[in-house]
Coordinates of C-alpha atoms in Angstrom, one line a residue:
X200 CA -120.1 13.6 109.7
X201 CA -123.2 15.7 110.2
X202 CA -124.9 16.3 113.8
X203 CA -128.5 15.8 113.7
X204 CA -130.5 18.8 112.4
X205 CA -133.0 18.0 115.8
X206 CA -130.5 18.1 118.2
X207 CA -128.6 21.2 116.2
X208 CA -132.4 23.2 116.7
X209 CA -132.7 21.8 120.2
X210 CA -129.7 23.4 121.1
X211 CA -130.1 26.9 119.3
X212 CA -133.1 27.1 122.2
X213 CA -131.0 26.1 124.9
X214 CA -132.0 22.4 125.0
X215 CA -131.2 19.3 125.2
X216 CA -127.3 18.5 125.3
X217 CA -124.4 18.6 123.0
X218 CA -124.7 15.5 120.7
X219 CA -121.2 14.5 119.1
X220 CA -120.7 13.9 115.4
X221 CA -121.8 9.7 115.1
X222 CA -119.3 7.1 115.7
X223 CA -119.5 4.5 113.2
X224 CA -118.3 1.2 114.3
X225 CA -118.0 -1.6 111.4
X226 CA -119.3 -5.4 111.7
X227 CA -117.7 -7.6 109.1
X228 CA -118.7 -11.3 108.6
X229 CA -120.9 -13.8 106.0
X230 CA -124.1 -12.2 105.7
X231 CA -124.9 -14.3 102.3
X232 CA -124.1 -18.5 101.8
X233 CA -123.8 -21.0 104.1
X234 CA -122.4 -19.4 106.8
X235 CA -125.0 -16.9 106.6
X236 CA -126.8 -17.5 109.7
X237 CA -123.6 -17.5 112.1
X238 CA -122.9 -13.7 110.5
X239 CA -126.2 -12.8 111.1
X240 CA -126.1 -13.8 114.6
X241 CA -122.6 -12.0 115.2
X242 CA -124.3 -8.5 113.5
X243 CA -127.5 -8.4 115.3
X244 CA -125.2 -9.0 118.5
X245 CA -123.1 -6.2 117.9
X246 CA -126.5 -4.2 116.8
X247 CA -127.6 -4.8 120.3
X248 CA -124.3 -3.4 121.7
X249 CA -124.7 -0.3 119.7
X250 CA -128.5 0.5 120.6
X251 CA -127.6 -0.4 124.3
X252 CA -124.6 2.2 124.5
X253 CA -126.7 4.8 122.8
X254 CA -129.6 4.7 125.5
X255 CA -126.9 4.9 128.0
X256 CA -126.3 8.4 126.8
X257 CA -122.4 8.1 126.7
X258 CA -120.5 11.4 127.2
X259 CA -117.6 12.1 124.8
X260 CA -115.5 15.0 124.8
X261 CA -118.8 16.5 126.6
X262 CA -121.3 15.3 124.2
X263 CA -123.7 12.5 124.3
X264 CA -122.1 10.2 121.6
X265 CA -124.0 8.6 118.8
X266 CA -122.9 5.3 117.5
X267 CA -123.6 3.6 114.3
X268 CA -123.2 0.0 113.1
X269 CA -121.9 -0.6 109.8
X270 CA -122.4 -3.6 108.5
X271 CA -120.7 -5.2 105.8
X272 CA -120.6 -8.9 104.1
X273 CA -117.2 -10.5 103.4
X274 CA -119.0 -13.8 102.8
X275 CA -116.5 -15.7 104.7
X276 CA -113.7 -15.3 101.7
X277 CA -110.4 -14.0 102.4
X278 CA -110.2 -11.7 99.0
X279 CA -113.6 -10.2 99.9
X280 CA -112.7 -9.8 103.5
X281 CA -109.6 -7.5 102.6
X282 CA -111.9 -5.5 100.2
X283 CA -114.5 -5.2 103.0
X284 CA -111.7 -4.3 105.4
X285 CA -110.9 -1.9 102.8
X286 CA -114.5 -0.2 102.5
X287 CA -115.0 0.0 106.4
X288 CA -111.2 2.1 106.2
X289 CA -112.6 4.4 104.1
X290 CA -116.3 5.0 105.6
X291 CA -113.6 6.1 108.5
X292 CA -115.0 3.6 111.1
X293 CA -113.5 4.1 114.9
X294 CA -113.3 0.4 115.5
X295 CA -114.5 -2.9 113.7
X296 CA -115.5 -6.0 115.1
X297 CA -115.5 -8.9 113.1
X298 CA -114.4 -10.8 110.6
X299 CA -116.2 -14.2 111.9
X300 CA -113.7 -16.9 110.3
X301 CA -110.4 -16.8 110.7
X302 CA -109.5 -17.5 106.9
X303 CA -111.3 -13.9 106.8
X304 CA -110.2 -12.4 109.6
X305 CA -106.4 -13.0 108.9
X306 CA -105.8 -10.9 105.7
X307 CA -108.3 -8.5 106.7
X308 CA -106.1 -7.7 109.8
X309 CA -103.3 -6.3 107.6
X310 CA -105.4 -3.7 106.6
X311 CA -106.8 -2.5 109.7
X312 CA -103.3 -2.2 111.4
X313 CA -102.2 -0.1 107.9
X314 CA -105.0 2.1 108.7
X315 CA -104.9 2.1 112.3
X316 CA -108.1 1.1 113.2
X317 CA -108.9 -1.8 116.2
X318 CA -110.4 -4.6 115.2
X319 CA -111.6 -7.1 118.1
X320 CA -113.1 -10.6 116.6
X321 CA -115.8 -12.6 118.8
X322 CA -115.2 -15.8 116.8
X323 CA -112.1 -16.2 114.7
X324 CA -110.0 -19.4 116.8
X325 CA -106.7 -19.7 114.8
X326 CA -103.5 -19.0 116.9
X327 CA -102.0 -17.1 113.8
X328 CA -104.7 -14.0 113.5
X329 CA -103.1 -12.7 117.2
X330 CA -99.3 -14.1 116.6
X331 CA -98.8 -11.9 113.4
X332 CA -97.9 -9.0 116.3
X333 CA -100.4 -6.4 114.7
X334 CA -101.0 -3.7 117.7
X335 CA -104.6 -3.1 116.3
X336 CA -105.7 -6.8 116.4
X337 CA -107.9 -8.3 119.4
X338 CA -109.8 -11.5 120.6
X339 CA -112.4 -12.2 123.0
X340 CA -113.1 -15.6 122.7
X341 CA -110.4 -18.1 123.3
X342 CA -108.0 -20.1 120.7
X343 CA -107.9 -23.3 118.5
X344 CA -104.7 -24.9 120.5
X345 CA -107.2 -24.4 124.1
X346 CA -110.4 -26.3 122.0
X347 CA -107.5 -28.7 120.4
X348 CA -106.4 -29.7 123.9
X349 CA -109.6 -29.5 125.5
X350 CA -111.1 -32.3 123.0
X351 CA -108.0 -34.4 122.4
X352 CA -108.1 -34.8 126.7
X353 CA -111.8 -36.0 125.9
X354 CA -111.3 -38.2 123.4
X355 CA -107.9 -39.9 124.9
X356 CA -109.0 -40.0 129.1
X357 CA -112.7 -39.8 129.4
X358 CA -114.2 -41.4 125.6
X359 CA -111.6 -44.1 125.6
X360 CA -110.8 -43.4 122.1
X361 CA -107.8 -45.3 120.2
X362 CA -108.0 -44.4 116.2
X363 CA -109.2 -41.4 115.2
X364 CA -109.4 -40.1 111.3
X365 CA -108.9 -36.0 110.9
X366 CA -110.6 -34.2 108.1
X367 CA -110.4 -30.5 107.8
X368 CA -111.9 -28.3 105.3
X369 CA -108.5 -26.8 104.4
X370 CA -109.8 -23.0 106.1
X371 CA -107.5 -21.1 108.3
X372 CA -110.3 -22.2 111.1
X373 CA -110.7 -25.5 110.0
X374 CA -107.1 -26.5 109.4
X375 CA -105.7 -24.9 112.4
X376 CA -108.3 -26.5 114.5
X377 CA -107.3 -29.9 113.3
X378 CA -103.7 -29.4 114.0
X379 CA -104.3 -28.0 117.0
X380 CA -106.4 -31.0 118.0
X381 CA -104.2 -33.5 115.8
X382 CA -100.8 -31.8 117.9
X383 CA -102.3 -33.1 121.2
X384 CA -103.5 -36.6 120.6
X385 CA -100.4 -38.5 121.5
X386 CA -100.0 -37.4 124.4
X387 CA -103.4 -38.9 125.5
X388 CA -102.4 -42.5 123.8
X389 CA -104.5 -41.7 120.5
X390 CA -103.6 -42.5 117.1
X391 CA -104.0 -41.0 114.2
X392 CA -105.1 -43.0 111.9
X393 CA -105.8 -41.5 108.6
X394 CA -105.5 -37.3 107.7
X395 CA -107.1 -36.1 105.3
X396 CA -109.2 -32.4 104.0
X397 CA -111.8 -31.2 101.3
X398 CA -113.0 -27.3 100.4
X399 CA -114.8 -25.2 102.3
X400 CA -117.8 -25.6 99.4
X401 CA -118.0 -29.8 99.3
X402 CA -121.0 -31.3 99.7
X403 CA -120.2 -35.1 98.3
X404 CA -117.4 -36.7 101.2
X405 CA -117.9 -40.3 100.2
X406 CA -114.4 -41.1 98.5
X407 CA -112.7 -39.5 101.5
X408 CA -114.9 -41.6 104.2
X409 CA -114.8 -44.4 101.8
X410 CA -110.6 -44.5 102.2
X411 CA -111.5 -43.6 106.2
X412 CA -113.1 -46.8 106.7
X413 CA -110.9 -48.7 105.8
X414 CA -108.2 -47.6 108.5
X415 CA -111.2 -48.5 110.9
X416 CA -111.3 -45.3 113.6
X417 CA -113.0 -45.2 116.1
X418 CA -113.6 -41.6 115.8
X419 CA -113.6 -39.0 112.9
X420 CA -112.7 -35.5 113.8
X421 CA -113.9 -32.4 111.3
X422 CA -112.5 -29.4 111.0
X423 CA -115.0 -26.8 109.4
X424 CA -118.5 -25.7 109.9
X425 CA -122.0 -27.0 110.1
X426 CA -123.1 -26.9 106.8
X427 CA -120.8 -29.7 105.6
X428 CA -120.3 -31.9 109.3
X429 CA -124.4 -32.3 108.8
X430 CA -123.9 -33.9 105.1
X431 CA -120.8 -35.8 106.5
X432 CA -122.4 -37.1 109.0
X433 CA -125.0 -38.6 107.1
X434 CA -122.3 -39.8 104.7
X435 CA -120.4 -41.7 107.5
X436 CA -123.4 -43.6 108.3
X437 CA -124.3 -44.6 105.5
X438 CA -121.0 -46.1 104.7
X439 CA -121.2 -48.0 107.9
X440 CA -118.4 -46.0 109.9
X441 CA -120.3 -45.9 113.2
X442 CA -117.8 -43.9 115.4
X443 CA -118.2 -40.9 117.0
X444 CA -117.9 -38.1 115.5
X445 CA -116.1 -34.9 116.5
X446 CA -116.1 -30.9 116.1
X447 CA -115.4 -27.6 117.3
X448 CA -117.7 -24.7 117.5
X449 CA -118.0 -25.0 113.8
X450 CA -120.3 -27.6 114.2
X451 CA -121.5 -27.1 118.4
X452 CA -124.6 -24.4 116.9
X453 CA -128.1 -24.3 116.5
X454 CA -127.8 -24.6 112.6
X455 CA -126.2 -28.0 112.8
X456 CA -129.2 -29.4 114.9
X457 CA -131.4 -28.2 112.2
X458 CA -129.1 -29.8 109.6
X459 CA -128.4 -32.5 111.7
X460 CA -132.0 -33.5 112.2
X461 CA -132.4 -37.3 112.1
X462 CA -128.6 -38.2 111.9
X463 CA -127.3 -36.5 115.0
X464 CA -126.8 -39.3 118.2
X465 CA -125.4 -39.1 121.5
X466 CA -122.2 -40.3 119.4
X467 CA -121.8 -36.7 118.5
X468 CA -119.2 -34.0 120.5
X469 CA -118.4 -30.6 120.0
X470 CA -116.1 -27.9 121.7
X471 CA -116.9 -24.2 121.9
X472 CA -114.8 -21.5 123.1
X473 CA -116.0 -19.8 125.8
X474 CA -118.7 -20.8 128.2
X475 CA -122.2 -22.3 128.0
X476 CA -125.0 -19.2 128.2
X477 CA -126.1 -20.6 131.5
X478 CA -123.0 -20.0 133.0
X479 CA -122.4 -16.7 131.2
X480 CA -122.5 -13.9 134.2
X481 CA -124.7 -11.9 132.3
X482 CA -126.1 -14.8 129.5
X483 CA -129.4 -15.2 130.8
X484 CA -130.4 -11.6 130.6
X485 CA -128.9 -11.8 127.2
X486 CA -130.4 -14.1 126.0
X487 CA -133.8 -13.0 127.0
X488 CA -133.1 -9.7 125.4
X489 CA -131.6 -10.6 122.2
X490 CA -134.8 -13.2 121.4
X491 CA -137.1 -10.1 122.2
X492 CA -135.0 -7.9 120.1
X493 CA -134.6 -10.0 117.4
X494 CA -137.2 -12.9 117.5
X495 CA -134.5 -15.4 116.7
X496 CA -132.6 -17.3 119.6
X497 CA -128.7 -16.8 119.7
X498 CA -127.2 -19.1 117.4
X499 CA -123.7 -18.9 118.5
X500 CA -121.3 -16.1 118.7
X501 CA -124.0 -13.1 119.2
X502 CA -122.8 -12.4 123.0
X503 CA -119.2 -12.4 121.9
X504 CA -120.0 -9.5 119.3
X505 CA -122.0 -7.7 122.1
X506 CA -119.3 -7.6 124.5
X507 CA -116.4 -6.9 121.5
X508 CA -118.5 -3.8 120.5
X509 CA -119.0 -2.7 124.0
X510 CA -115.5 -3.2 124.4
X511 CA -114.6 -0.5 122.1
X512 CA -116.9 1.5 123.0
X513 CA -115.7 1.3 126.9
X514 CA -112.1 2.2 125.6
X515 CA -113.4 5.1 123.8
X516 CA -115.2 6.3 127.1
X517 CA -112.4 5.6 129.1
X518 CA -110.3 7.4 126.7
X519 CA -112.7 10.9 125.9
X520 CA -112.3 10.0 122.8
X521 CA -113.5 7.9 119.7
X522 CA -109.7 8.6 117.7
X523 CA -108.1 4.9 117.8
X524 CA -104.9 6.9 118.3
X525 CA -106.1 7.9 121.3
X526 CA -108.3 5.0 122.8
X527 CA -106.1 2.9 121.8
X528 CA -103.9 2.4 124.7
X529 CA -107.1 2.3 127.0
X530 CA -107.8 -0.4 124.8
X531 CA -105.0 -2.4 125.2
X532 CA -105.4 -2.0 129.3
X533 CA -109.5 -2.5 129.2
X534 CA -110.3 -4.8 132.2
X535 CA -114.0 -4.8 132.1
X536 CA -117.2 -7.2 133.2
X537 CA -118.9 -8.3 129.3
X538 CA -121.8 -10.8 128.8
X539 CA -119.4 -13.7 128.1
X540 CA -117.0 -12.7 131.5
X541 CA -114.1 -10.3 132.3
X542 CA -112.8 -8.3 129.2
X543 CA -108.8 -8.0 129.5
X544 CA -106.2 -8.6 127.0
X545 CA -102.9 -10.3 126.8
X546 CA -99.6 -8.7 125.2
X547 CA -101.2 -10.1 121.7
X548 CA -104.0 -9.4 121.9
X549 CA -106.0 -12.6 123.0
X550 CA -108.5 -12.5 126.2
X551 CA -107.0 -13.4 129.2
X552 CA -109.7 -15.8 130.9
X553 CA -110.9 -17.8 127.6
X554 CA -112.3 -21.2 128.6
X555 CA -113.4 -23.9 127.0
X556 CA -116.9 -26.1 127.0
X557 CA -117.4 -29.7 125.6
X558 CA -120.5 -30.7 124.8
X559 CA -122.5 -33.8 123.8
X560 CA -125.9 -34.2 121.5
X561 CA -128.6 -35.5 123.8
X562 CA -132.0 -35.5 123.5
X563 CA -132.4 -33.4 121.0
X564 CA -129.9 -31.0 122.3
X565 CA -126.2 -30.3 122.9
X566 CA -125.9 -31.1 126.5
X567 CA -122.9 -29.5 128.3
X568 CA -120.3 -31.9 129.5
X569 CA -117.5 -29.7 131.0

């Protein structure tokens, strides 16, 4: 890794200071298709990170450190996702934050612990990324089984639900949400009426709705992501099921209001790990920044790639050092304040304080509800 020719001359003249050799840090998540948008959002967040810590002038080993983002696309598929892990391995990243989907994020974390490099997602849910015991493998955003609970509590004790069709989009994030969610309904007096999934890549749901309506829910939960709970929206009510219909943060963004447009009604509700940006400790600073960075509003998981890049980047600090051997253990023991709350991690490797948020559509929006 070179040392800037400026700062190299700069120093030869006796000024400026010592300026370390740069500290890559990888992003990995869907840059390209459908999911392109939540990728996006996760990269740029992480971009901010980087520029932020650079300004700050950081001192490593007693020279201002220089950090680079290195961006890479696994387009949400787990075979690309270990290739990509792959490619980040041997650009010799420090650290990596991504992938964003958990059917990505799971293979690629075999990699990263062969290599020993930390990896902290801001948006992969499933249970099983952080129970595989990988020392190298982080989360600060919190679980499928707390967004499972959270909605199944809804659905049973406050919406008054009885019947309730699943459909899940057969993803590690998508199935595991469903479980999750599907695990907890008895226990709130809700039955499960019909289960059934599709591909991540369906468009047409009408033969699985069609066999849905006629076990008459009163709800239909989806496991999976905006681009297809917009279509499948639209779908249901055309075929006349007029329950509600439920998500998790697959389908609580921005993107699915766009998509949504004209078929979303207050009959619509979503979870999303973590709390609203209004109650964020630092979210409305964030937010402000990130639109005058980026000219583009958050559109879901940006502040959760912010604080997972700062994170490794206040372990290497903390450590004097940017060798994951090293910051590793600082790491593991990083109790910090982030955008989204307190940084601190759990013997697997999930965030201690993750909470979850219900929210509604209404007027146009998706109104917070817990």
């Amino acid at each position: 890794m070179q040392k800037s020719l400026l700062a190299l001359a700069l120093l030869s003249l006796g000024l400026g200071h010592a300026v370390a050799d740069t500290i890559r840090i990888g992003h990995a998540g869907p840059l390209t298709g459908p999911l392109a948008h939540i990728g996006k959002d996760g990269e740029n967040g992480a971009r901010l990170a980087i520029e932020d810590a650079n300004a700050q002038g950081i001192m490593i080993k007693g020279e201002k450190a220089v950090f680079e983002l290195v961006g890479e696309d696994d387009q949400a598929d787990p075979r690309q996702a270990t290739t990509v892990a792959q490619r980040l391995a041997d650009e010799e990243v420090a650290g990596v934050v991504g992938h964003v989907t958990s059917s990505a994020s799971i293979p690629a974390s075999r990699v990263y612990e062969q290599n020993d490099i930390p990896v902290i997602t801001p948006s992969a849910t499933a249970p099983k990324l952080t129970a595989q015991g990988y020392r190298t493998t982080f989360r600060v955003i919190a679980n499928d089984l707390q967004q499972g609970e959270a909605m199944a509590k809804h659905v049973g004790q406050v919406l008054g639900v009885k019947r309730v069709a699943i459909i899940d989009d057969r993803s590690a994030y998508g199935q595991g949400l469903a479980d999750a969610f599907a695990a907890k309904l008895k226990d709130y007096g809700v039955d499960i009426v019909a289960r059934e999934f599709t591909s991540h890549t369906a468009t047409d749901f009408s033969a699985i709705l069609t066999k849905i309506k006629g076990s008459a829910p009163d709800a239909v939960f989806f496991g999976g992501f905006d681009a297809q709970a917009a279509p499948m929206l639209q779908q249901m009510r055309q075929l006349g099921l007029s329950g509600k219909f439920l998500g998790g943060d697959g389908v609580c963004t921005g993107e699915m209001l766009k998509l949504g447009a004209g078929k979303l009604t207050s009959d619509v509700y979503c979870t999303q790990a973590g709390l609203p940006m209004e109650k964020m400790p630092q979210g409305a600073d964030f937010r402000a920044r990130f639109k005058q960075r980026f000219g583009t509003n958050v559109q879901l998981y940006a502040p959760y790639s912010y604080d997972a890049a700062m994170t490794l980047i206040q372990a290497m600090k903390a450590a004097n050092s940017a060798d994951p051997d090293d910051y590793l253990p600082k790491l593991r023991a990083i109790n910090h304040d982030g955008v989204t709350g307190t940084i601190a991690f759990d013997a697997k490797g999930d965030i201690r304080t993750g909470g979850i948020t219900l929210y509604q559509f209404k007027d146009g929006r998706w109104a917070t509800l817990d």
